[in-house]
PDB file of C-alpha atoms in Angstrom:
ATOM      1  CA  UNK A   1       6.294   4.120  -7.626  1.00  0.00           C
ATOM      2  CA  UNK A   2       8.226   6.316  -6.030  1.00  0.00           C
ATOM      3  CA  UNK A   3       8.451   6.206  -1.966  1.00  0.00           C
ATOM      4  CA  UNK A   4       6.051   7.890   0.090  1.00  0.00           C
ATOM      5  CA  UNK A   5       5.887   9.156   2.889  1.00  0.00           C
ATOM      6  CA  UNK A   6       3.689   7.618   5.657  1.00  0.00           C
ATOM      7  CA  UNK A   7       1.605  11.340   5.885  1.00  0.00           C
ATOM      8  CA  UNK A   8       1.395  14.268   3.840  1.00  0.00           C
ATOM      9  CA  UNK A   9       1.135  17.874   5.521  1.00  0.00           C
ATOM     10  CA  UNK A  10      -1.393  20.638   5.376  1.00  0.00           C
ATOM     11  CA  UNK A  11      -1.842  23.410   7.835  1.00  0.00           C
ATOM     12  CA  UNK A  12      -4.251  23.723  10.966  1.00  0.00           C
ATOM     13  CA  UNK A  13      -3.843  27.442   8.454  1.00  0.00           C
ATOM     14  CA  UNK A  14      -6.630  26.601   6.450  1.00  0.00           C
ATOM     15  CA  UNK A  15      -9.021  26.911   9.406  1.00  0.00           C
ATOM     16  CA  UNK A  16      -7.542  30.585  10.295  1.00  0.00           C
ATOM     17  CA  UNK A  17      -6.945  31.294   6.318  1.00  0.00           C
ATOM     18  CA  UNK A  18      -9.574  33.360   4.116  1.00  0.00           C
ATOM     19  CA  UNK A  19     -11.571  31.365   1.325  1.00  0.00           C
ATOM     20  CA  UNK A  20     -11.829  32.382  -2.239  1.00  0.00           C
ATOM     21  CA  UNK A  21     -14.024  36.047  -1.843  1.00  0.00           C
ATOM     22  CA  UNK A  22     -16.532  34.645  -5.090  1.00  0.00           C
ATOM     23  CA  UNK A  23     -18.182  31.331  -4.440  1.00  0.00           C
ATOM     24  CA  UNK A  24     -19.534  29.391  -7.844  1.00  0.00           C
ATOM     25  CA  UNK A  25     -23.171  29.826  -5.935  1.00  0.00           C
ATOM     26  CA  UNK A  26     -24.850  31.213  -3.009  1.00  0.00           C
ATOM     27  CA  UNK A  27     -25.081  28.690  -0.151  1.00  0.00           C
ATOM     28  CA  UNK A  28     -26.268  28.845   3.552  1.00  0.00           C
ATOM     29  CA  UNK A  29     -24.042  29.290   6.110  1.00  0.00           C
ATOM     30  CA  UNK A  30     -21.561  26.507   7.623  1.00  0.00           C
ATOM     31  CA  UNK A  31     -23.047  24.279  10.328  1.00  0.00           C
ATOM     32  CA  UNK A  32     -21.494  21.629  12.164  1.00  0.00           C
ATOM     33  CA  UNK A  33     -22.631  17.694  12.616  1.00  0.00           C
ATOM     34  CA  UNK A  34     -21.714  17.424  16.282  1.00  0.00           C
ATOM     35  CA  UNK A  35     -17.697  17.015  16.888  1.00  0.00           C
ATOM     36  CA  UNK A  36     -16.565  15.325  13.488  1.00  0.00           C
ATOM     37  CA  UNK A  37     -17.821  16.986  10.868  1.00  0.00           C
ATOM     38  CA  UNK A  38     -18.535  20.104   8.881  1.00  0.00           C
ATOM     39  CA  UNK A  39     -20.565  20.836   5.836  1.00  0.00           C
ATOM     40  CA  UNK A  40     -19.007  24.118   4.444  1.00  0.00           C
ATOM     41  CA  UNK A  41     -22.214  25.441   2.198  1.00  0.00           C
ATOM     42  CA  UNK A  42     -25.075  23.478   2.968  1.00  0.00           C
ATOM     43  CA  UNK A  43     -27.585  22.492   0.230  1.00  0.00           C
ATOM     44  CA  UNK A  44     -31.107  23.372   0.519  1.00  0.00           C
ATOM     45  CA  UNK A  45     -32.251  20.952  -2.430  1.00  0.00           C
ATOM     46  CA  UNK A  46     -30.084  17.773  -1.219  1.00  0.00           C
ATOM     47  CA  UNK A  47     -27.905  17.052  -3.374  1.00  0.00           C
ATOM     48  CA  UNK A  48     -24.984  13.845  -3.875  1.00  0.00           C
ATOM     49  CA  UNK A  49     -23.272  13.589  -0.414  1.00  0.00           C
ATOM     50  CA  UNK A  50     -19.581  13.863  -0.286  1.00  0.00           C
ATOM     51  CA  UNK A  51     -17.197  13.175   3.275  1.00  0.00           C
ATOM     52  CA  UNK A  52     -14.236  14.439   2.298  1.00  0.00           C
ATOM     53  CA  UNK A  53     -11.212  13.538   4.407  1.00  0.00           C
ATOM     54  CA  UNK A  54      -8.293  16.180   4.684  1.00  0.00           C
ATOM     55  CA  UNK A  55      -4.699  15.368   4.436  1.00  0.00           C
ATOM     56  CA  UNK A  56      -2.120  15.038   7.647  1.00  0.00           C
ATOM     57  CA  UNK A  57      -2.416  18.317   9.437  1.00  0.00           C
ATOM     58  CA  UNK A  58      -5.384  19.106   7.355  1.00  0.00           C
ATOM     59  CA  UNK A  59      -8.884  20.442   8.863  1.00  0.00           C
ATOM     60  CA  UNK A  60     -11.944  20.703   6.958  1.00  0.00           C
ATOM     61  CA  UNK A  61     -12.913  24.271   6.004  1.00  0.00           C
ATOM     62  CA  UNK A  62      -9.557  23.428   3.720  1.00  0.00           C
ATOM     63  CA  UNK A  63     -12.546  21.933   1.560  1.00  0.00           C
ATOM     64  CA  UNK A  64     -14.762  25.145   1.337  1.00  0.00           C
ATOM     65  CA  UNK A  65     -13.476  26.045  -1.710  1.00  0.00           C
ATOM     66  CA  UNK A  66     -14.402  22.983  -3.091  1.00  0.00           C
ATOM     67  CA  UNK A  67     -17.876  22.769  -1.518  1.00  0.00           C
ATOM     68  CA  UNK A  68     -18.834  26.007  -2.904  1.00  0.00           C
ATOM     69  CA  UNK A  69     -17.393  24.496  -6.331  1.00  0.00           C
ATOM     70  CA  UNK A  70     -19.501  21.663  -6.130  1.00  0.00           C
ATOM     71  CA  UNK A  71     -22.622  23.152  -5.385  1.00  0.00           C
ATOM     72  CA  UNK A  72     -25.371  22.560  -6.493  1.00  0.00           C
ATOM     73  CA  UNK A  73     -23.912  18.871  -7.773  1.00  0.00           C
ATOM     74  CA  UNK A  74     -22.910  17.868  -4.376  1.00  0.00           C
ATOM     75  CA  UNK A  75     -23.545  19.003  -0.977  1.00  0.00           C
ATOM     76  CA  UNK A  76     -19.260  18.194   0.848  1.00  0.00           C
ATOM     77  CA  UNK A  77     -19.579  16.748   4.635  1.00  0.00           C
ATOM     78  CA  UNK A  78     -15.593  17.302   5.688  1.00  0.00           C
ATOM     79  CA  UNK A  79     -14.473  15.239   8.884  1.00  0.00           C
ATOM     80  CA  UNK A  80     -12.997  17.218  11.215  1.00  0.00           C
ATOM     81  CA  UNK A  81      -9.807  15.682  12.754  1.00  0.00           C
ATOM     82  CA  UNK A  82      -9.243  16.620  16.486  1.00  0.00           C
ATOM     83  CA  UNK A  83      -6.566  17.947  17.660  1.00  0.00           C
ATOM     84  CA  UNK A  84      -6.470  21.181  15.974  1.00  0.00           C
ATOM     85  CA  UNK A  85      -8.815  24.136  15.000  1.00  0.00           C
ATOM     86  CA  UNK A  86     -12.391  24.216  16.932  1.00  0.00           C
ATOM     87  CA  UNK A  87     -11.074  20.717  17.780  1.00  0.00           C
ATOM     88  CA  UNK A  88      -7.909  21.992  19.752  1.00  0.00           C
ATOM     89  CA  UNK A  89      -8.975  20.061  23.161  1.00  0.00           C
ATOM     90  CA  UNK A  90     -10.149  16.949  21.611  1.00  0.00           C
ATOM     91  CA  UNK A  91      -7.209  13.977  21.973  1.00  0.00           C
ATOM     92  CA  UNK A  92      -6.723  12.146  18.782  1.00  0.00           C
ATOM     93  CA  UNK A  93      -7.683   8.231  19.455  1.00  0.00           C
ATOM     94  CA  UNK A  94      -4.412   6.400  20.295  1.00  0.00           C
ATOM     95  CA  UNK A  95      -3.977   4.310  16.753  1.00  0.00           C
ATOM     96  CA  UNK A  96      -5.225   4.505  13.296  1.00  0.00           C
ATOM     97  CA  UNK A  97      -7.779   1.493  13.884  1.00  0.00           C
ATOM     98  CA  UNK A  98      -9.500   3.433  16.893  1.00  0.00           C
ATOM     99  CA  UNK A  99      -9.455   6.627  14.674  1.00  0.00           C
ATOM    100  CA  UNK A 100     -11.393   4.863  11.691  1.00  0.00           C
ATOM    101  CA  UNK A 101     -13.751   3.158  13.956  1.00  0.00           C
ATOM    102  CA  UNK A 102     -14.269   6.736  15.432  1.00  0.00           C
ATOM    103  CA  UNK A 103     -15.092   7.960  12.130  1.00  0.00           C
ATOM    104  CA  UNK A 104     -17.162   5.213  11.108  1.00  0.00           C
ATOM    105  CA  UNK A 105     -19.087   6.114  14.131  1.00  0.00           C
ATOM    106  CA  UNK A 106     -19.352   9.706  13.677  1.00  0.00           C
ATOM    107  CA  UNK A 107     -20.049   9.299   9.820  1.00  0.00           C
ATOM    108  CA  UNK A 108     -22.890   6.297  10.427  1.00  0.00           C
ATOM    109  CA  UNK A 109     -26.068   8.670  10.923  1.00  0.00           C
ATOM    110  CA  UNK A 110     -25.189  10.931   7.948  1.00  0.00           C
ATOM    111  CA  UNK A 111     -25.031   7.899   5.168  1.00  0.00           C
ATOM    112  CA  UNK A 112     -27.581   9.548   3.243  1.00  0.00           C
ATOM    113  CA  UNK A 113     -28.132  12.050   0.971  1.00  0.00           C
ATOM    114  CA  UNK A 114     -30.676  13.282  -1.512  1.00  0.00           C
ATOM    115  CA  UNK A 115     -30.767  11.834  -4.765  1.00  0.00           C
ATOM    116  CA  UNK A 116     -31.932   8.372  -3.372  1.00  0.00           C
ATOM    117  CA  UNK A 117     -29.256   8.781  -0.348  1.00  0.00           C
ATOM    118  CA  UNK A 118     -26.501   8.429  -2.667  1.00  0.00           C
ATOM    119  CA  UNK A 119     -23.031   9.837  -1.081  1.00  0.00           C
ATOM    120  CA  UNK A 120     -19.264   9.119  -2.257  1.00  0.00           C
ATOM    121  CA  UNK A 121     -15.897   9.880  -0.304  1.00  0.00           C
ATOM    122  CA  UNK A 122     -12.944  12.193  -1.067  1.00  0.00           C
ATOM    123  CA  UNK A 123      -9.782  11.724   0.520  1.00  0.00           C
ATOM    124  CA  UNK A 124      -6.166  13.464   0.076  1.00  0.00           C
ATOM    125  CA  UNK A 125      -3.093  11.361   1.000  1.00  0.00           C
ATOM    126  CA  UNK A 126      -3.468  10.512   4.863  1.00  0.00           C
ATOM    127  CA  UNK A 127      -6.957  11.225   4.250  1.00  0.00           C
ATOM    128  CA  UNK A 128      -7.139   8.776   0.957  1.00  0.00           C
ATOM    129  CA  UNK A 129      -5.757   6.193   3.189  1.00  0.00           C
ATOM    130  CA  UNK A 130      -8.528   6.805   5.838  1.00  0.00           C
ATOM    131  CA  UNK A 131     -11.565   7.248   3.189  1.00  0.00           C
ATOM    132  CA  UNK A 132     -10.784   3.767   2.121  1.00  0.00           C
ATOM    133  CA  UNK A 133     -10.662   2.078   5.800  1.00  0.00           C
ATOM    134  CA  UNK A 134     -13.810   3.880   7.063  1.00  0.00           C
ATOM    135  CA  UNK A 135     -15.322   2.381   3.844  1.00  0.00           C
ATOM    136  CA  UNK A 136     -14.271  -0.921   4.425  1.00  0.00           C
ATOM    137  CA  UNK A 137     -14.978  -0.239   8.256  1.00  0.00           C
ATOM    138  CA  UNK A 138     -18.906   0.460   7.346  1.00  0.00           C
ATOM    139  CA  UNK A 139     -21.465  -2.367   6.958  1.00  0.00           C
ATOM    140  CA  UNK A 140     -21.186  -3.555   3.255  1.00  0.00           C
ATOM    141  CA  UNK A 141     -24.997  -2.073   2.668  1.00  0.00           C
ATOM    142  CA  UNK A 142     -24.234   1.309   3.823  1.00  0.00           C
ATOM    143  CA  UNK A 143     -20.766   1.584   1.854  1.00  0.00           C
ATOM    144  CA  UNK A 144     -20.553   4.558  -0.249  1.00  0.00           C
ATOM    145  CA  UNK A 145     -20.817   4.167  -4.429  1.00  0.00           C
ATOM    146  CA  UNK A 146     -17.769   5.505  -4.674  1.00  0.00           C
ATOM    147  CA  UNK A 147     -14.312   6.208  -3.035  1.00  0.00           C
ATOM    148  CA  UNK A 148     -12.301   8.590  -4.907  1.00  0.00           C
ATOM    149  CA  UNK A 149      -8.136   8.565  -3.157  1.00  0.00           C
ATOM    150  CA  UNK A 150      -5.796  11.299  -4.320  1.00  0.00           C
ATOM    151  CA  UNK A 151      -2.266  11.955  -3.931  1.00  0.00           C
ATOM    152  CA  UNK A 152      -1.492   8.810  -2.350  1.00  0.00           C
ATOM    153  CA  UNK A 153      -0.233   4.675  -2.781  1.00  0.00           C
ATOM    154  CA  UNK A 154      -2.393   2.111  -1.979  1.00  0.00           C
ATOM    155  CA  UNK A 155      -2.884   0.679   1.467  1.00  0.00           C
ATOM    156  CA  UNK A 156       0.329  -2.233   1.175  1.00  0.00           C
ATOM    157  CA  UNK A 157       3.034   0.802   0.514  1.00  0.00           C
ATOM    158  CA  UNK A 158       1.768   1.964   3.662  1.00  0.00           C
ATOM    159  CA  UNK A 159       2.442  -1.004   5.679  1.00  0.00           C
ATOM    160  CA  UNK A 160       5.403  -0.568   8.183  1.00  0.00           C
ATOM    161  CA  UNK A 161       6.488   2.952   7.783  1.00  0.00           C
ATOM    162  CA  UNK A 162       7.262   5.041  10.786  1.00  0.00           C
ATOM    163  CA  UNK A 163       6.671   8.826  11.696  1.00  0.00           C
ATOM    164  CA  UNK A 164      11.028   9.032  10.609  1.00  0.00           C
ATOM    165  CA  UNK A 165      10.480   8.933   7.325  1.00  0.00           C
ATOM    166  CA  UNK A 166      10.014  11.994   6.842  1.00  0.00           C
ATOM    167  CA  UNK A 167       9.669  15.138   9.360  1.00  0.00           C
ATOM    168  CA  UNK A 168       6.523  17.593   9.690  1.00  0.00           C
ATOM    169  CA  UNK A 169       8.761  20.733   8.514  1.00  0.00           C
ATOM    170  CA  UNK A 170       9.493  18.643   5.272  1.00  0.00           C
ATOM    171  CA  UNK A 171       6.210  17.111   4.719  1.00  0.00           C
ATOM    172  CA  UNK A 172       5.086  21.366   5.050  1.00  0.00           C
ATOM    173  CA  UNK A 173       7.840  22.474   2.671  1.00  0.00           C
ATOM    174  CA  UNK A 174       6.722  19.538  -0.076  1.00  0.00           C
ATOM    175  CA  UNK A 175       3.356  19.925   0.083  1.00  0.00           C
ATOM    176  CA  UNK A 176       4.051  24.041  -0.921  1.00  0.00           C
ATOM    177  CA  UNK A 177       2.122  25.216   2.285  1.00  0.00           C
ATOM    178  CA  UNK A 178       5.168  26.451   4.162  1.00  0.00           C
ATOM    179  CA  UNK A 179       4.483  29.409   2.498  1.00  0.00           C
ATOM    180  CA  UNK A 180       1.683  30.435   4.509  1.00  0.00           C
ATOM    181  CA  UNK A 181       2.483  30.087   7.560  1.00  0.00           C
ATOM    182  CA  UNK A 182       6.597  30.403   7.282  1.00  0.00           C
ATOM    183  CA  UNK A 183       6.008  34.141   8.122  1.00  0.00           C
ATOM    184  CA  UNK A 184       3.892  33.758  11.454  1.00  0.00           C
ATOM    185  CA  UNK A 185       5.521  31.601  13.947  1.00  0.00           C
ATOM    186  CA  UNK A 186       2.536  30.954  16.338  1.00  0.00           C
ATOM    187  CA  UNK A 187       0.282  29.554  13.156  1.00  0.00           C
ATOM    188  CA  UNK A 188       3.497  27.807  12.082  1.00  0.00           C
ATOM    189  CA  UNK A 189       4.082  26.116  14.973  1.00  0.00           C
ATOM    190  CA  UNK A 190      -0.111  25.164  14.665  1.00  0.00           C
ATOM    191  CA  UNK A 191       0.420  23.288  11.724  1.00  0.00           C
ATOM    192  CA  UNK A 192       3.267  21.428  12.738  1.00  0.00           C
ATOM    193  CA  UNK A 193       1.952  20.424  16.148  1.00  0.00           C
ATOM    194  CA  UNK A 194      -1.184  19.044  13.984  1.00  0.00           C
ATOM    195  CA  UNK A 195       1.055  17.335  11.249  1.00  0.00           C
ATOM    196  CA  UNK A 196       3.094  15.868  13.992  1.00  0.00           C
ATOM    197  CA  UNK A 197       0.222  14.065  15.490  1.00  0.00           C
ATOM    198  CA  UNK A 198      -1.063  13.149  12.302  1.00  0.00           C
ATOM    199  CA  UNK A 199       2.223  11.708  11.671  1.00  0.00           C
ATOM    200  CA  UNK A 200       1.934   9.241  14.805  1.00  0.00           C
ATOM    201  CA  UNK A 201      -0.974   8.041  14.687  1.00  0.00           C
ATOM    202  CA  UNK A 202      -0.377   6.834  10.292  1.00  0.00           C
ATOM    203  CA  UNK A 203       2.385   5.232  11.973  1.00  0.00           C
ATOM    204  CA  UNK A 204       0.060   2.795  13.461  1.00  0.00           C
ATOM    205  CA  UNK A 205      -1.005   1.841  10.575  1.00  0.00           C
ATOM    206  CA  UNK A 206      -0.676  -1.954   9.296  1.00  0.00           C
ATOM    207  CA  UNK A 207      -2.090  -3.228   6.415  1.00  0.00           C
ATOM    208  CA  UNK A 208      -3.951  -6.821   6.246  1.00  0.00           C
ATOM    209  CA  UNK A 209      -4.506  -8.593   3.120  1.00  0.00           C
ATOM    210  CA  UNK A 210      -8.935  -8.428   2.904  1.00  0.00           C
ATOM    211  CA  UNK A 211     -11.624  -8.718   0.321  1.00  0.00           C
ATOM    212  CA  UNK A 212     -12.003  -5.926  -1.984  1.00  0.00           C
ATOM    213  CA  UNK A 213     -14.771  -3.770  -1.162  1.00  0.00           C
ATOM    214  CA  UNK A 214     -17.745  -3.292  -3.471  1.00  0.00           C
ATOM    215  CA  UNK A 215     -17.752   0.059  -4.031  1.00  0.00           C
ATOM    216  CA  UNK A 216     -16.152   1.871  -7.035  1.00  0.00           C
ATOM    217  CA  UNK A 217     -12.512   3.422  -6.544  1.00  0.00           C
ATOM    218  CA  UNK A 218     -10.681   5.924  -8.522  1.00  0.00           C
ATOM    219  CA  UNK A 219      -7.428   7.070  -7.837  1.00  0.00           C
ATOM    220  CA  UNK A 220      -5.555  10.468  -8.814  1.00  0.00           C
ATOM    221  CA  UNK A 221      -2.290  11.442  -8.666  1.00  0.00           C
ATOM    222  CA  UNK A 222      -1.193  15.852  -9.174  1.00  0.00           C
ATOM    223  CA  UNK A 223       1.009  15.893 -12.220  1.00  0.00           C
ATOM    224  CA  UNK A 224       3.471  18.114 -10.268  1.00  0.00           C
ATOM    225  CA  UNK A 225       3.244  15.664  -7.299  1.00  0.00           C
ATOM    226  CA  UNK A 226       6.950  15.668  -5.479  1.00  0.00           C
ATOM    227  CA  UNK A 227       5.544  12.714  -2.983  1.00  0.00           C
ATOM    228  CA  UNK A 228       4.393  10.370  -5.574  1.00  0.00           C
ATOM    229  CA  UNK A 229       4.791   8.821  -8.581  1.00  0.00           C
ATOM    230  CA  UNK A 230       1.659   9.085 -11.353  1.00  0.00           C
ATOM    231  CA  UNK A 231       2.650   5.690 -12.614  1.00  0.00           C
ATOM    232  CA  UNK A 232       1.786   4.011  -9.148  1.00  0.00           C
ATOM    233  CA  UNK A 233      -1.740   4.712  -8.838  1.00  0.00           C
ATOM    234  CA  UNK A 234      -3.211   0.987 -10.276  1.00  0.00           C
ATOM    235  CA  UNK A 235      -2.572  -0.818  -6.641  1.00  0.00           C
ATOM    236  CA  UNK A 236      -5.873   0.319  -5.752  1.00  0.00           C
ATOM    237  CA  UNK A 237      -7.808  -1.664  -8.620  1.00  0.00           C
ATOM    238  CA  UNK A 238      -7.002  -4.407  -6.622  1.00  0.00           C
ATOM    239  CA  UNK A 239      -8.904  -3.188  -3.401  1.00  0.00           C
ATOM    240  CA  UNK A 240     -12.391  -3.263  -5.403  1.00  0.00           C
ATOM    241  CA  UNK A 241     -14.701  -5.259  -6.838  1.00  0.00           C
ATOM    242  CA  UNK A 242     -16.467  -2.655  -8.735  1.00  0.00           C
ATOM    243  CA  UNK A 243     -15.802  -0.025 -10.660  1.00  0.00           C
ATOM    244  CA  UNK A 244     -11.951   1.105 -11.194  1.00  0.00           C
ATOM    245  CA  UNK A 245     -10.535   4.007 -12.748  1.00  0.00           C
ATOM    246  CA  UNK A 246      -7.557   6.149 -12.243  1.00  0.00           C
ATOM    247  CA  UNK A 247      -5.834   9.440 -13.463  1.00  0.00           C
ATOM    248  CA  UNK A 248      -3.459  12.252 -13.823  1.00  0.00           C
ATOM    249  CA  UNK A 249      -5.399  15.899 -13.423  1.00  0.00           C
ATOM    250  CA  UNK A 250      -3.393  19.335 -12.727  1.00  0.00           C
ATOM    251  CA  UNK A 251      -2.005  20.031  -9.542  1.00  0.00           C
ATOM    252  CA  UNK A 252       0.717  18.614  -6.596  1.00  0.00           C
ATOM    253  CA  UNK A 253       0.504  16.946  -4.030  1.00  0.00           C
ATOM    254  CA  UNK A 254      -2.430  18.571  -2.049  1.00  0.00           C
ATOM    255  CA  UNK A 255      -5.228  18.816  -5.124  1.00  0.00           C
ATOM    256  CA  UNK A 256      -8.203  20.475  -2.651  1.00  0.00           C
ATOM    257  CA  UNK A 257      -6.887  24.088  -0.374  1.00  0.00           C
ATOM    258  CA  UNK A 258      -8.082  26.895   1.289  1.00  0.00           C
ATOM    259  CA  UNK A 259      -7.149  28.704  -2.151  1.00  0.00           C
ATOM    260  CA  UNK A 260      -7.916  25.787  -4.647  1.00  0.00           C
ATOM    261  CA  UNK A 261     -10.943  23.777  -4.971  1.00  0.00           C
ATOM    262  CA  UNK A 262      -9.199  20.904  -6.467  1.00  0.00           C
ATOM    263  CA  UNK A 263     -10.438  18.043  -8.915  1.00  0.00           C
ATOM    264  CA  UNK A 264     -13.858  19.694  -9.669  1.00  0.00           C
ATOM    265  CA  UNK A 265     -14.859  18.553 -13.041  1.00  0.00           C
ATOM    266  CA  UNK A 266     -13.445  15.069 -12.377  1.00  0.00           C
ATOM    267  CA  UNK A 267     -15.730  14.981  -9.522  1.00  0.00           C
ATOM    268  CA  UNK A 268     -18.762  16.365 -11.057  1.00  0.00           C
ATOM    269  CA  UNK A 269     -18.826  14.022 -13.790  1.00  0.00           C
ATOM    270  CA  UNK A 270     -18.483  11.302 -11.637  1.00  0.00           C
ATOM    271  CA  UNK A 271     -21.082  12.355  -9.033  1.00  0.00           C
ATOM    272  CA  UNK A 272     -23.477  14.524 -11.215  1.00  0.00           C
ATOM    273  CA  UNK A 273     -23.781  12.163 -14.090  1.00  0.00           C
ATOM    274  CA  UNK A 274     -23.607   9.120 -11.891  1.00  0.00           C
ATOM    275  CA  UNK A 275     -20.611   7.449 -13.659  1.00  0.00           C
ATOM    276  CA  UNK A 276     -18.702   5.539 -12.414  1.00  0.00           C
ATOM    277  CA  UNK A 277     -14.986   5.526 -13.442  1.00  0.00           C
ATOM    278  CA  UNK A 278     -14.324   2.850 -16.615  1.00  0.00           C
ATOM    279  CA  UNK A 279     -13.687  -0.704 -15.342  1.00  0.00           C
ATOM    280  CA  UNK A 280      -9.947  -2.032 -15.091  1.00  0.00           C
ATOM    281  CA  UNK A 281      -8.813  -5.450 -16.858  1.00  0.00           C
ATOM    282  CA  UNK A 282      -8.032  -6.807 -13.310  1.00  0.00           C
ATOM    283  CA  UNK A 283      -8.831  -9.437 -10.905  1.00  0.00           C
ATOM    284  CA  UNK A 284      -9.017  -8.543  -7.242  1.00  0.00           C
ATOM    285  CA  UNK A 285      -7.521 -10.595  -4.789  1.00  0.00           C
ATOM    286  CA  UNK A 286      -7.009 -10.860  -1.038  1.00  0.00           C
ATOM    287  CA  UNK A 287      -3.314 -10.824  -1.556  1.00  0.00           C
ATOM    288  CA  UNK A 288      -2.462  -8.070  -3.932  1.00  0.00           C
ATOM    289  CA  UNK A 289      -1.279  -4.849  -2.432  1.00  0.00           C
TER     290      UNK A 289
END
């Protein structure tokens, strides 16, 4: 695997940024879950429940485009970092640990969905990281079926990095956002402010050998991802006792944007036709990354 970087960048843009003008279906308008979360294009019928988790710097109507993708498979629940966006005022808890529990929290009354309360997560790098540790975080009967981590290594690679391995300007040049906001200073200047305290708080982060979690995992990797290599995505079989699958689909770094809805056949298949991804030939353990 090639190294990665402790964060990856997105924009406090894709909360100011214009989604795709033709949704794949007619939805009601966004609402908000009180301070942490969003669901982009609610779903009258109650569908599969997704939490999707942006990436560092990210905000979540950068998943609209995907909700409206989704619809009427799954109904997407995006957590809404603070710190940026309608969340400008809101502190960011002081270390990774306080920021999953936080989530937990928030996340805890909504762990149900229609379809006999099934729900899944989606996370993008940073977000990956913190879709798995809110998992683990939750009671093991309220876990969700499945955890689906893109665009990022599994939680050991993280352990011990620091926010100098690589700088917000670079992680928003990799990730091929600088291009939307290099041209406006003020929303520049947004996203970096965001990215940067994204960036501190991953630093925090210290991975402790555990017992795999029960529900299903299945990793992606971009096949134009700068940030990581494709070959490294089978550390996370070990973080699972069920289900394991991984894979390469089209894309970078970030797979879900303001302008792209990301893995959406990958996802429907796995939510819509309730597979799971193929087992693995593996055997979890505690000490494995």
């Amino acid at each position: 695997m090639t190294t990665a970087p402790t964060a990856t960048a997105a924009t406090t843009a894709t909360a100011l940024t214009a989604a795709p003008s033709a949704p794949a279906a007619r939805t009601a308008r966004p609402r908000t879950e009180g301070d942490w979360l969003l669901v982009p294009a609610p779903q009258p019928h109650r569908p599969v429940r997704l939490f999707c988790f942006p990436h560092a710097g990210g905000d979540a109507p950068a998943f609209t485009p995907l909700a409206r993708a989704l619809a009427p498979v799954a109904e997407v629940w995006s957590v809404r970092p603070p710190a940026r966006g309608g969340r400008g005022r809101h502190p960011m808890p002081p270390d990774f640990a306080a920021l999953t529990a936080a989530v937990a929290e928030a996340l805890t009354p909504h762990l149900t969905g229609g379809d006999g309360g099934r729900f899944a997560f989606y996370g993008q790098s940073l977000g990956a990281l913190l879709a798995y540790e809110v998992a683990r975080a939750l009671p093991a009967d309220r876990r969700p079926e499945l955890v689906v981590v893109a665009g990022a290594p599994c939680p050991a690679e993280w352990a011990g990095r620091t926010s100098r391995d690589l700088d917000a300007p670079a992680l928003l040049r990799l990730t091929g956002l600088e291009e939307v906001v290099g041209s406006d200073p003020g929303l520049a200047e947004l996203a970096l402010a965001a990215i940067r305290t994204d960036l501190a708080v991953s630093a925090t982060y210290r991975h402790r050998p555990h017992a795999p979690i029960g529900s299903a995992i299945h990793a992606l990797a971009g096949a134009d991802d700068p940030m990581l290599a494709t070959t490294g995505l089978t550390g996370w079989a070990d973080h699972t006792r069920g289900a394991f699958g991984h894979g390469v689909v089209p894309g970078g770094h970030l797979l879900a944007t303001v302008d792209r809805p990301g893995p959406v056949a990958l996802l429907t298949a796995l939510l819509a036709d309730r597979q799971a991804p193929a087992p693995s030939h593996h055997t979890p353990t505690e000490q494995s990354c």
